[in-house]
PDB file of N, CA and C and ligand atoms in Angstrom:
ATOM      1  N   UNK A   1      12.220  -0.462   0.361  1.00 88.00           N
ATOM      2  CA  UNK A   1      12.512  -1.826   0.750  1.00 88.00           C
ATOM      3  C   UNK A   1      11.260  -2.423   1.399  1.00 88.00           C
ATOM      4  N   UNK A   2      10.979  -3.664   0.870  1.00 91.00           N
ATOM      5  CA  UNK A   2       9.814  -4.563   1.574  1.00 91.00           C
ATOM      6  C   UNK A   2      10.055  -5.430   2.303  1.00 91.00           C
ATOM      7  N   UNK A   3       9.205  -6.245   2.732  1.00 89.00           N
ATOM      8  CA  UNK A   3       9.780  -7.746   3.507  1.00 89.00           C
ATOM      9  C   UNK A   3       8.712  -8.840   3.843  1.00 89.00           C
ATOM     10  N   UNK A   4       8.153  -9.082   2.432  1.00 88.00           N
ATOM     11  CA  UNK A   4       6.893  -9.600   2.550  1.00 88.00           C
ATOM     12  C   UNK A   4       7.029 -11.226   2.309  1.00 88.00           C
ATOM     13  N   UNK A   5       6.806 -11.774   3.085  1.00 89.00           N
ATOM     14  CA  UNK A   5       6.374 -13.091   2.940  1.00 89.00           C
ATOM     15  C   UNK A   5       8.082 -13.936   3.006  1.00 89.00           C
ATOM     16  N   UNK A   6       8.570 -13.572   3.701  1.00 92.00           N
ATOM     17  CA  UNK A   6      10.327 -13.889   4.183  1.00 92.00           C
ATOM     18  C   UNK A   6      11.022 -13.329   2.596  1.00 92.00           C
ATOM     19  N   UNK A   7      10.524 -12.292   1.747  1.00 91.00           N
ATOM     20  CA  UNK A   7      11.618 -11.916   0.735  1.00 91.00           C
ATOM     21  C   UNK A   7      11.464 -10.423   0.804  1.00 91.00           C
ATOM     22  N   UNK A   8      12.599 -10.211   1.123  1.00 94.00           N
ATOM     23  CA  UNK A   8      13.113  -8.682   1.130  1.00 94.00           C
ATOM     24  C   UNK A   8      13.395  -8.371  -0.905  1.00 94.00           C
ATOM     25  N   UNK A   9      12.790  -7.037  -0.661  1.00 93.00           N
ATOM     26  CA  UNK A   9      12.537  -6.616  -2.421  1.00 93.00           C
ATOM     27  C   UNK A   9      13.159  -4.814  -1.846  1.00 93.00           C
ATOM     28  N   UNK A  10      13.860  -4.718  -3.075  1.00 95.00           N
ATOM     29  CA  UNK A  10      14.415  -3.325  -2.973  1.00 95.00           C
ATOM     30  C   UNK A  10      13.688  -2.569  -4.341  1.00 95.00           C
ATOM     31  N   UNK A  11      13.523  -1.571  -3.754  1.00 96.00           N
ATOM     32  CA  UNK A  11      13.270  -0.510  -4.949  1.00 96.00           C
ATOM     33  C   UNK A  11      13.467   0.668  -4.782  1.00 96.00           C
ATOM     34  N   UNK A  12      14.015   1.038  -5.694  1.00 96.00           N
ATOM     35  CA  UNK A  12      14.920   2.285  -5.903  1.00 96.00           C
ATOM     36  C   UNK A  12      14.447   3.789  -6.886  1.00 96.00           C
ATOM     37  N   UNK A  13      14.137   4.902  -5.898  1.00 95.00           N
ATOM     38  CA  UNK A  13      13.101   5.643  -6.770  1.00 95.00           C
ATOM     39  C   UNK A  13      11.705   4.936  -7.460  1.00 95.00           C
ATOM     40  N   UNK A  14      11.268   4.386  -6.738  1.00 96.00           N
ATOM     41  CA  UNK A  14       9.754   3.858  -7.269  1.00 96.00           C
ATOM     42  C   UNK A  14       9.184   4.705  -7.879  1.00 96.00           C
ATOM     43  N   UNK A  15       8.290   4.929  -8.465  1.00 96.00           N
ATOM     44  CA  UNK A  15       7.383   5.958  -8.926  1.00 96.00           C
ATOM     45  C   UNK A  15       6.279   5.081  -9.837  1.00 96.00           C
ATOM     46  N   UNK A  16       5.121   5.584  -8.961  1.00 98.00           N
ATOM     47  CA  UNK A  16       3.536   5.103  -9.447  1.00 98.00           C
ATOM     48  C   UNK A  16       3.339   6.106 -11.212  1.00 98.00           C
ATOM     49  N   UNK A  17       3.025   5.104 -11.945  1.00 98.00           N
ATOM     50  CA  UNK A  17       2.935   5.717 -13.125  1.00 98.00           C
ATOM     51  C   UNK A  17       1.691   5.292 -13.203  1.00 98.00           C
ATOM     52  N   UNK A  18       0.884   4.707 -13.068  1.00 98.00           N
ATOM     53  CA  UNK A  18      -0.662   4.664 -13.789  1.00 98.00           C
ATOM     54  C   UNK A  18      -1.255   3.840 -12.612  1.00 98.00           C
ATOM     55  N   UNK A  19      -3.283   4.102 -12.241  1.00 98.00           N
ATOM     56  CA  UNK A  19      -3.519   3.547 -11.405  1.00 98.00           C
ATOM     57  C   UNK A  19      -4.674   3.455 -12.027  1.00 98.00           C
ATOM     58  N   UNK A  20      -5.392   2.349 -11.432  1.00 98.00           N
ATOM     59  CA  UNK A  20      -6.663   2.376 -11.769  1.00 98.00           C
ATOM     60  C   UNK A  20      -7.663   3.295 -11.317  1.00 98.00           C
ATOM     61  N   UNK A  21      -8.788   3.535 -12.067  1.00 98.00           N
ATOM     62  CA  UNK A  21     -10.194   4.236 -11.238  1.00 98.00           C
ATOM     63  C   UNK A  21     -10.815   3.259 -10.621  1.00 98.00           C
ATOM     64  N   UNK A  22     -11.007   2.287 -10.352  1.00 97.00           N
ATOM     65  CA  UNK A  22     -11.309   1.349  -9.563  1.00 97.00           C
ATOM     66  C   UNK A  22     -10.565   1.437  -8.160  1.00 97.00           C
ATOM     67  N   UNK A  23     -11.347   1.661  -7.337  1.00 97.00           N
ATOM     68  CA  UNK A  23     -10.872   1.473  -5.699  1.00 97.00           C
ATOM     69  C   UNK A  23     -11.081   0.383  -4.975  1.00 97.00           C
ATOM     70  N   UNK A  24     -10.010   0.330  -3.602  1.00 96.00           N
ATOM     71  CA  UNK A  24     -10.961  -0.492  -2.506  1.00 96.00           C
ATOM     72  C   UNK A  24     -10.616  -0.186  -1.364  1.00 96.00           C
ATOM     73  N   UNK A  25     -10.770  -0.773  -0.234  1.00 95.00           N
ATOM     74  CA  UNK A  25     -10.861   0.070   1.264  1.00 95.00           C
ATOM     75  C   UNK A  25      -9.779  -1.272   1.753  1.00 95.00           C
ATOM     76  N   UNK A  26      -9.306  -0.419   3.016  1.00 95.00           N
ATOM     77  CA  UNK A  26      -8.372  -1.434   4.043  1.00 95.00           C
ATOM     78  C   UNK A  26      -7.588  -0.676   4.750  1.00 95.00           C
ATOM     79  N   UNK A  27      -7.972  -1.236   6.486  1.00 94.00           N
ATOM     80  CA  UNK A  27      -7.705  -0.611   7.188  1.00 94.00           C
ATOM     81  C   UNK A  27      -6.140  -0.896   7.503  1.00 94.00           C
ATOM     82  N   UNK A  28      -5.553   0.355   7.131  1.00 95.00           N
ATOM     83  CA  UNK A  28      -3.773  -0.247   6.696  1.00 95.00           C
ATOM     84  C   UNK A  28      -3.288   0.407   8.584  1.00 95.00           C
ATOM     85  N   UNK A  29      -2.479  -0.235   8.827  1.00 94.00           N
ATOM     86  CA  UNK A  29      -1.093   0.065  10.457  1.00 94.00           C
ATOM     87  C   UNK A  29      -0.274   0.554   9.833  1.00 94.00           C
ATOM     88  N   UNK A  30       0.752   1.179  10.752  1.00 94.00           N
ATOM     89  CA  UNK A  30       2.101   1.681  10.133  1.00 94.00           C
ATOM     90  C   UNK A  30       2.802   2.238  11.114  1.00 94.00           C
ATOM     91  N   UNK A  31       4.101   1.629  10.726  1.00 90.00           N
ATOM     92  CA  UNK A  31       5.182   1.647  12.243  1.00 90.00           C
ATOM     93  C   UNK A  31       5.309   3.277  12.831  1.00 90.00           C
ATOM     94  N   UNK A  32       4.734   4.111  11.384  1.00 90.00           N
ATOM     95  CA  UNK A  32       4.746   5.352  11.645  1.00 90.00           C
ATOM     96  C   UNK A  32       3.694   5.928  12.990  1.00 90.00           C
ATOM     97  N   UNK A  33       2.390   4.835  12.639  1.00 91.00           N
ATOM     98  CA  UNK A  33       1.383   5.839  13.723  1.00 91.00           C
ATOM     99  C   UNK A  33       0.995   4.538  14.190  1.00 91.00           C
ATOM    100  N   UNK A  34       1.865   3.902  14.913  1.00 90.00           N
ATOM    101  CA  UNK A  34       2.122   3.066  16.374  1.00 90.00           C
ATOM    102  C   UNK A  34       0.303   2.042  16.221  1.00 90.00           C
ATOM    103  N   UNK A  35      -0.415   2.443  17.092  1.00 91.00           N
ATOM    104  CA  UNK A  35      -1.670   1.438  17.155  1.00 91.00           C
ATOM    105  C   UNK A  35      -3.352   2.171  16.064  1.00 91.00           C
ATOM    106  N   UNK A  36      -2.617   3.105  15.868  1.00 93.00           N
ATOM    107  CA  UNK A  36      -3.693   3.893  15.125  1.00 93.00           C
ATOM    108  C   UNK A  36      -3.759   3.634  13.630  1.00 93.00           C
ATOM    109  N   UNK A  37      -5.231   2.381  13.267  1.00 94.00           N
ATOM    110  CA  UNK A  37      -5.133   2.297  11.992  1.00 94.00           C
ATOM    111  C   UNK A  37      -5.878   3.365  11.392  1.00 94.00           C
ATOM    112  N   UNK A  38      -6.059   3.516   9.772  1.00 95.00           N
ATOM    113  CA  UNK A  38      -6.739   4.501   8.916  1.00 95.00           C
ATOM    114  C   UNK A  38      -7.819   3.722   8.679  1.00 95.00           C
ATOM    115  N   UNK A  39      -8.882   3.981   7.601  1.00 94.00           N
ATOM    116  CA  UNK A  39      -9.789   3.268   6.466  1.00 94.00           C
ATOM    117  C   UNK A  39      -9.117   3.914   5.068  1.00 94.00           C
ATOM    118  N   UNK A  40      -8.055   3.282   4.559  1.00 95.00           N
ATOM    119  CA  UNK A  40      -8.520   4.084   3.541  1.00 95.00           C
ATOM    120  C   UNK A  40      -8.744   3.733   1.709  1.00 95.00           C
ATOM    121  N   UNK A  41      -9.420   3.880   0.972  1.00 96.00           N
ATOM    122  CA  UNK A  41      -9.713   3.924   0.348  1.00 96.00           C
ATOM    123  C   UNK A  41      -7.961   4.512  -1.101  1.00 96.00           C
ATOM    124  N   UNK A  42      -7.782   2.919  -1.909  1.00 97.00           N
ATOM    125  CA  UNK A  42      -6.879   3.298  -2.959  1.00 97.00           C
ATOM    126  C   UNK A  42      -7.196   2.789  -4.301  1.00 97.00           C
ATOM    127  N   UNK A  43      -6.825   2.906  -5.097  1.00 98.00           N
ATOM    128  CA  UNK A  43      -6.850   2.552  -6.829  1.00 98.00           C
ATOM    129  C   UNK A  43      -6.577   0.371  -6.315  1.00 98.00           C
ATOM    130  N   UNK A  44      -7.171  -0.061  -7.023  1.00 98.00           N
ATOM    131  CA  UNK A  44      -7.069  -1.475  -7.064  1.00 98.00           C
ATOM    132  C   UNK A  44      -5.773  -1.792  -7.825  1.00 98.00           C
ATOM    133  N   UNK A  45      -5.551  -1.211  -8.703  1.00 98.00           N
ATOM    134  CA  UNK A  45      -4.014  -1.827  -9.226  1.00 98.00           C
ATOM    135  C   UNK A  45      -3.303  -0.442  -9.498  1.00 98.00           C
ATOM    136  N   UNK A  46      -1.616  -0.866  -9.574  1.00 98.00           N
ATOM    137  CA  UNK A  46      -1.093   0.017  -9.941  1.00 98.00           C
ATOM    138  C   UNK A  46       0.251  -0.147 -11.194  1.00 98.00           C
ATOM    139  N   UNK A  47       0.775   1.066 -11.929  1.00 98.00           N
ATOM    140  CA  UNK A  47       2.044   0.292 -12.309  1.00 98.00           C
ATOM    141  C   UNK A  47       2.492   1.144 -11.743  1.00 98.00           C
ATOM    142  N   UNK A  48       3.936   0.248 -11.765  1.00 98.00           N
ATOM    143  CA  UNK A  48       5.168   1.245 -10.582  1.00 98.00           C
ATOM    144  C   UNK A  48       6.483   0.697 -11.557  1.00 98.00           C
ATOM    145  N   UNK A  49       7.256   1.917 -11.165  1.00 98.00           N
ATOM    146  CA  UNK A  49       8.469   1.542 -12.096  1.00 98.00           C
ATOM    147  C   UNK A  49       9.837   2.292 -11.058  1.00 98.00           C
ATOM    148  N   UNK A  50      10.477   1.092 -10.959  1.00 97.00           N
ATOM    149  CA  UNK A  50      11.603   1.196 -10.232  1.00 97.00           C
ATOM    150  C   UNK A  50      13.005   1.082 -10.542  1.00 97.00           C
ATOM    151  N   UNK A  51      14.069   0.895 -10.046  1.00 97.00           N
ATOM    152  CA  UNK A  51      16.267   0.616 -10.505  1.00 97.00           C
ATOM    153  C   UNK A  51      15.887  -0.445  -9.066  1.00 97.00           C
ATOM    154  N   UNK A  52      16.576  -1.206  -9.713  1.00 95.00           N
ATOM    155  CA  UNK A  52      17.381  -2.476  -8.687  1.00 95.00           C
ATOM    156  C   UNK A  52      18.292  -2.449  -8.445  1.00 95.00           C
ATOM    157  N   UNK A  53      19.337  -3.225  -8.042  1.00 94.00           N
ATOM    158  CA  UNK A  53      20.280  -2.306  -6.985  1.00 94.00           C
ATOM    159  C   UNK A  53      21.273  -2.313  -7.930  1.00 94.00           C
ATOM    160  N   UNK A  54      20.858  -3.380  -9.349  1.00 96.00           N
ATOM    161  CA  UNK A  54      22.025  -3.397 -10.369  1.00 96.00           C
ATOM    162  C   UNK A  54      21.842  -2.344 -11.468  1.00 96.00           C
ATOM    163  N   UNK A  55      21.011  -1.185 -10.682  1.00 96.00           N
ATOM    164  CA  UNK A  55      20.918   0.079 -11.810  1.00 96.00           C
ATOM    165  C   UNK A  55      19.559  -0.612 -13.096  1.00 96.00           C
ATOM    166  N   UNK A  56      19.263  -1.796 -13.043  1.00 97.00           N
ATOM    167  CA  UNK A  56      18.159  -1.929 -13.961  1.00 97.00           C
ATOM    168  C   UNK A  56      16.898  -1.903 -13.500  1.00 97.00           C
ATOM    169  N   UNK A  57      16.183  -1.098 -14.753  1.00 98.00           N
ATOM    170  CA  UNK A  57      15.044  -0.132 -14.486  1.00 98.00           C
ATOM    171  C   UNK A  57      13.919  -1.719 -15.063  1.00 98.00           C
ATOM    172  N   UNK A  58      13.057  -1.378 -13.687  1.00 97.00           N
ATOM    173  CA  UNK A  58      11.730  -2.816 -14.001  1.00 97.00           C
ATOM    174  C   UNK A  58      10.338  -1.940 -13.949  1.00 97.00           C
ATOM    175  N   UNK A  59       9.668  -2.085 -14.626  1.00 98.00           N
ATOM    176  CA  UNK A  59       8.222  -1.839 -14.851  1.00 98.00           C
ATOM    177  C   UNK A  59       7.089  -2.637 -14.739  1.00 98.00           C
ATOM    178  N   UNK A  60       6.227  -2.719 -13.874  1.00 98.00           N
ATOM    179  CA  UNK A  60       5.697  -4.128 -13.674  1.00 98.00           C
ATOM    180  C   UNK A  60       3.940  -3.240 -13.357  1.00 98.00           C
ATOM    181  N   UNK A  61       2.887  -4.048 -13.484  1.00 98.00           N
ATOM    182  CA  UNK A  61       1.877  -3.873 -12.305  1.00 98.00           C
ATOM    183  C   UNK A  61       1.645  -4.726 -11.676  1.00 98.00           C
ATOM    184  N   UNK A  62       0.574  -4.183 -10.565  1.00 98.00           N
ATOM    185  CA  UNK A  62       0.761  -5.167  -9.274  1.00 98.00           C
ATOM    186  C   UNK A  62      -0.596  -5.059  -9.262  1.00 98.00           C
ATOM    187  N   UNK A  63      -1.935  -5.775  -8.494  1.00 97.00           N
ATOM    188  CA  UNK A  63      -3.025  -5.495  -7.640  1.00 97.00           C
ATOM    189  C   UNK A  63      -2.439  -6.358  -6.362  1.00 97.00           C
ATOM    190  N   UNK A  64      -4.022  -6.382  -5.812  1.00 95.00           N
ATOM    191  CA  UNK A  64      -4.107  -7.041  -4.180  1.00 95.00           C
ATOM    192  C   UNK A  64      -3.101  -6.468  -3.147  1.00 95.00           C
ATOM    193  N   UNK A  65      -2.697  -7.360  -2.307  1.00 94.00           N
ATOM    194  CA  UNK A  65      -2.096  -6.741  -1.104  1.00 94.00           C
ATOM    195  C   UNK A  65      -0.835  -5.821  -1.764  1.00 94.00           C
ATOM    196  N   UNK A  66      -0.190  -6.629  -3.077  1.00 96.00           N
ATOM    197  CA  UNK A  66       1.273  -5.890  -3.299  1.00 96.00           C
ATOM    198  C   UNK A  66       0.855  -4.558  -3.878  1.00 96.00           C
ATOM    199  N   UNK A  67      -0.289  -4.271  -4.447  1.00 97.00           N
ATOM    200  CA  UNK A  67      -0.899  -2.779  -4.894  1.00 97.00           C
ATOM    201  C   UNK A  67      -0.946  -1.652  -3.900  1.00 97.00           C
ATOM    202  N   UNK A  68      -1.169  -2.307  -2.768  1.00 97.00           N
ATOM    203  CA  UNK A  68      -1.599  -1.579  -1.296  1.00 97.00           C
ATOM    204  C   UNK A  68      -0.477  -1.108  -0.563  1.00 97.00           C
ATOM    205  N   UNK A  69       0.632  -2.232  -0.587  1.00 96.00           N
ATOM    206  CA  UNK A  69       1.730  -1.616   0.232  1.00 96.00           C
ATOM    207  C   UNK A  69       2.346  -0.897  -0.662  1.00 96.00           C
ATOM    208  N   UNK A  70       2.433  -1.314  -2.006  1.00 97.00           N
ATOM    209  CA  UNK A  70       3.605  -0.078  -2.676  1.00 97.00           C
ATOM    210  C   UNK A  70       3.160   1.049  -2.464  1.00 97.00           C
ATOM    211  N   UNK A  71       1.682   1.841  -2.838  1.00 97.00           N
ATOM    212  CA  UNK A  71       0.981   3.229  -2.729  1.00 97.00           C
ATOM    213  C   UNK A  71       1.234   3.681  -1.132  1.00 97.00           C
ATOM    214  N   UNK A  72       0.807   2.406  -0.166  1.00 96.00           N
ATOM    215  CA  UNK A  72       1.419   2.809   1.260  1.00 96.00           C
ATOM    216  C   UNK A  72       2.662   3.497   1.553  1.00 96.00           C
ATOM    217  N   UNK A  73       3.612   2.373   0.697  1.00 95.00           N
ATOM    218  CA  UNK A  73       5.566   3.341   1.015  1.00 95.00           C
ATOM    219  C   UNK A  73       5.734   4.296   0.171  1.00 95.00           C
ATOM    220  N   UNK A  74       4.856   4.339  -1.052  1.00 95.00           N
ATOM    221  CA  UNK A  74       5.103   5.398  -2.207  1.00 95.00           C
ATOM    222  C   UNK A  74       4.711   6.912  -1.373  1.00 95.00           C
ATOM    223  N   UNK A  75       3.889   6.755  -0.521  1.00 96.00           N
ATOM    224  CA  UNK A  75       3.386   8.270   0.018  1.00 96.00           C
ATOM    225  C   UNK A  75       4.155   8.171   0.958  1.00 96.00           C
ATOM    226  N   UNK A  76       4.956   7.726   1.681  1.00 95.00           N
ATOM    227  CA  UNK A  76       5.858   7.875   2.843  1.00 95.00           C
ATOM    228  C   UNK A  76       7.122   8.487   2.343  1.00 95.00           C
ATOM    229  N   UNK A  77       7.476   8.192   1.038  1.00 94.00           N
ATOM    230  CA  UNK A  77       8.317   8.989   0.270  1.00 94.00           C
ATOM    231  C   UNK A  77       8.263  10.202   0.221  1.00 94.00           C
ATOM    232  N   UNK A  78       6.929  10.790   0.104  1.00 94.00           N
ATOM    233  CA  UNK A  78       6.401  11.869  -0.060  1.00 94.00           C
ATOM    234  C   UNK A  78       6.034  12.777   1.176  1.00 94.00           C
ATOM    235  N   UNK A  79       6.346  11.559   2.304  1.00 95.00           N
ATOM    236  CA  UNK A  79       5.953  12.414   3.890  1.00 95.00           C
ATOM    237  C   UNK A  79       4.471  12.562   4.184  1.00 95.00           C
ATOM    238  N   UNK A  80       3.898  11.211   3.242  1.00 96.00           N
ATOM    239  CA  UNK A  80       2.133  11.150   4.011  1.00 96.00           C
ATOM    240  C   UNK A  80       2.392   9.879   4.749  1.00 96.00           C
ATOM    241  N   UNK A  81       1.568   9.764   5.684  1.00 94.00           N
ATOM    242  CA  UNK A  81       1.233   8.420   6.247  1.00 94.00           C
ATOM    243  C   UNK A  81      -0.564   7.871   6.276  1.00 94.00           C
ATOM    244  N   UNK A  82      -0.377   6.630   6.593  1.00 92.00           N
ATOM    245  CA  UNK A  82      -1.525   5.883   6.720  1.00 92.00           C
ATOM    246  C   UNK A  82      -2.941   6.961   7.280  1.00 92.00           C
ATOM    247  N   UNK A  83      -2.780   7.962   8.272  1.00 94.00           N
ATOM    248  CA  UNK A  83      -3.536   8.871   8.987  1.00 94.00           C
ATOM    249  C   UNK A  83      -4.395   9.697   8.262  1.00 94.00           C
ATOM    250  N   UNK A  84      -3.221  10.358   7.278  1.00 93.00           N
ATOM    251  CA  UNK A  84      -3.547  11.441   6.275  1.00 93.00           C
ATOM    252  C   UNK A  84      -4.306  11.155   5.201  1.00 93.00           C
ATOM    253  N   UNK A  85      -4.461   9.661   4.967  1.00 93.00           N
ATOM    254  CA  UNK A  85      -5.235   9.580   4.032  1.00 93.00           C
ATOM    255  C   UNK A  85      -6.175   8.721   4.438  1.00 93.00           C
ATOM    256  N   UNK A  86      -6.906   8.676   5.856  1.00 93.00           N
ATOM    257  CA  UNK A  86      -7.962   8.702   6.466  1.00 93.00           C
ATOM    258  C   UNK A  86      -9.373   8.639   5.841  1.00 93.00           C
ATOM    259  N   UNK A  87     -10.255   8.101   5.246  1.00 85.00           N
ATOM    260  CA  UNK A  87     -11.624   7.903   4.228  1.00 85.00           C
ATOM    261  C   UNK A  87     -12.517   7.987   5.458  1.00 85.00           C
ATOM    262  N   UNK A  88     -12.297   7.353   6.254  1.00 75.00           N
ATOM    263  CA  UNK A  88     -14.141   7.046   7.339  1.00 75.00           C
ATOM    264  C   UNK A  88     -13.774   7.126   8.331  1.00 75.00           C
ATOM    265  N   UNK A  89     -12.660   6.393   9.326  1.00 83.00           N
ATOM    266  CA  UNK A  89     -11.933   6.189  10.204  1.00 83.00           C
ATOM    267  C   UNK A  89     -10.768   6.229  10.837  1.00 83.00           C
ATOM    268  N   UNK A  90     -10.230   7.238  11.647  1.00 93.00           N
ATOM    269  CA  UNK A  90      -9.045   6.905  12.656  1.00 93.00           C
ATOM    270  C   UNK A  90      -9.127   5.994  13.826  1.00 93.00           C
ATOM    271  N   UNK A  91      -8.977   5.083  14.148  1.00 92.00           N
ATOM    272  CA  UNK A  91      -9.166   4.093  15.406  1.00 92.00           C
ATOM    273  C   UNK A  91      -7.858   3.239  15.946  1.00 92.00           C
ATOM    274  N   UNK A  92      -8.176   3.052  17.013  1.00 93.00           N
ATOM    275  CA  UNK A  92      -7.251   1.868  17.810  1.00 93.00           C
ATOM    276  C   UNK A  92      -7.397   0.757  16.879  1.00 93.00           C
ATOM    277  N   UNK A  93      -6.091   0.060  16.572  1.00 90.00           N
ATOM    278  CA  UNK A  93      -5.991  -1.544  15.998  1.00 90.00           C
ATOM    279  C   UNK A  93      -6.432  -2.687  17.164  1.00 90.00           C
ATOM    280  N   UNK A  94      -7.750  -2.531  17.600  1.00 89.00           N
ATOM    281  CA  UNK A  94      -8.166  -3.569  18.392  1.00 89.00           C
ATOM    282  C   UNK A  94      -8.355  -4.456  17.613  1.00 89.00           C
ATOM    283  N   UNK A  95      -8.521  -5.015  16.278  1.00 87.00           N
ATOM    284  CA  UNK A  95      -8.633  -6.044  15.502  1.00 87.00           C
ATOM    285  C   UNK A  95      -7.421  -6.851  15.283  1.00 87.00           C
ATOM    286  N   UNK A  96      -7.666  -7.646  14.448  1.00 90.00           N
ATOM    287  CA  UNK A  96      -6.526  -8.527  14.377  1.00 90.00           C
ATOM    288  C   UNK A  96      -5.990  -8.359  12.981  1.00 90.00           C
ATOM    289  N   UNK A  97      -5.146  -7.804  12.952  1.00 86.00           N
ATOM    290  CA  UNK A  97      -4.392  -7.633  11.325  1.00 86.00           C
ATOM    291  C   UNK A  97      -3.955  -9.028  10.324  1.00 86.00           C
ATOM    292  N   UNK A  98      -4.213  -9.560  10.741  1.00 87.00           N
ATOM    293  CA  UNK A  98      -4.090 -11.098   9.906  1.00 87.00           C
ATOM    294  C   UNK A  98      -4.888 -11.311   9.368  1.00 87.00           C
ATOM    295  N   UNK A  99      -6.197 -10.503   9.883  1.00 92.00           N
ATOM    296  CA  UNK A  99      -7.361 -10.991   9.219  1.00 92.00           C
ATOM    297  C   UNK A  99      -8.034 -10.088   8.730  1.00 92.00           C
ATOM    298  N   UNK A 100      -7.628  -8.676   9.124  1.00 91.00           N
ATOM    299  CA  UNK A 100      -8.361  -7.681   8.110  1.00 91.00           C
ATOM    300  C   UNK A 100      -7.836  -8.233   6.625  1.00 91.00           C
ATOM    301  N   UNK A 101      -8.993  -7.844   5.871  1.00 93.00           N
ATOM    302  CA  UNK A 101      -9.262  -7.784   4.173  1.00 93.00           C
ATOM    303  C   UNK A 101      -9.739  -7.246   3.419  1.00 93.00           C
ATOM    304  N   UNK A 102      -8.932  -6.920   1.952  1.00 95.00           N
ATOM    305  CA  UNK A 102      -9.632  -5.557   1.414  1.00 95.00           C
ATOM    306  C   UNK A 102     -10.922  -6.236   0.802  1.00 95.00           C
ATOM    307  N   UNK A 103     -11.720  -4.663   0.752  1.00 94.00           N
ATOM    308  CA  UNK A 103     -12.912  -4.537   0.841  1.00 94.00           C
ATOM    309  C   UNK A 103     -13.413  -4.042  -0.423  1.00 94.00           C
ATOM    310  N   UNK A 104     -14.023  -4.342  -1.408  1.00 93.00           N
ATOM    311  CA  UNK A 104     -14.540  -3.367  -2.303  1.00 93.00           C
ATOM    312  C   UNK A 104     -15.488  -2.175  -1.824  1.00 93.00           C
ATOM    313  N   UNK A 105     -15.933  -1.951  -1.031  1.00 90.00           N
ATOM    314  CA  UNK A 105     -16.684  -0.968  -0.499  1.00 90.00           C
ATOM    315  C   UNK A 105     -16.261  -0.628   0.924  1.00 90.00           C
ATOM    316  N   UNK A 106     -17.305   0.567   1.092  1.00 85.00           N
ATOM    317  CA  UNK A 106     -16.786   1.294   2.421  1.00 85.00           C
ATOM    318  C   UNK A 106     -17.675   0.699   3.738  1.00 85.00           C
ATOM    319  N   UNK A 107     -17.619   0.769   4.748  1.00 76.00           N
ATOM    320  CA  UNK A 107     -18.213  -0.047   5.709  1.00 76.00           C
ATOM    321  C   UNK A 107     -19.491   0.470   5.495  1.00 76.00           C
TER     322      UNK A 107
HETATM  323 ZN1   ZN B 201       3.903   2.933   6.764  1.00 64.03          ZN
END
């Protein structure tokens, strides 16, 4: 379940089926590890294929921010968080998350 931009989106068994070799960086939060963001480094687009709540199966790809959070909740499924997949940096979120932006490169 998401809740991006005032619309709640359900997905049901998600599963990342194809990603790009193309990466990019962004320092992602997560309610999981409180003020401690990551750097980390993911595939720029993805497809993901999910059931809606009416049992129908959607296949879609995504880039930009919606690329980032699905791979974000897709590994929380899996019992990783934002930490574990750590590229350069563990740090305090002294920045302002409104305004971090992904990055094609690493700092
Ligand atoms: Zn999270």
């Amino acid at each position: 379940m998401t809740f991006v931009d005032d619309n709640l989106s359900i997905f049901i068994n998600p599963k990342i089926v194809e990603k790009s070799e193309e990466t990019n960086f962004y320092k992602e939060l997560c309610l999981s590890s409180g003020m401690m963001s990551a750097d980390i480094e993911r595939p720029k687009w993805i497809v993901m294929e999910w059931m809606d709540e009416e049992g129908v199966t959607h296949k879609e790809k995504f880039d930009g921010f919606l690329a980032r959070l699905y791979q974000h909740e897709e590994d929380h499924l899996k019992g990783i968080i934002n930490l574990d997949r750590a590229c350069n940096s563990i740090e305090f979120a002294l920045f302002d998350p409104l305004k971090e932006k992904i990055r094609d490169t690493r700092y």
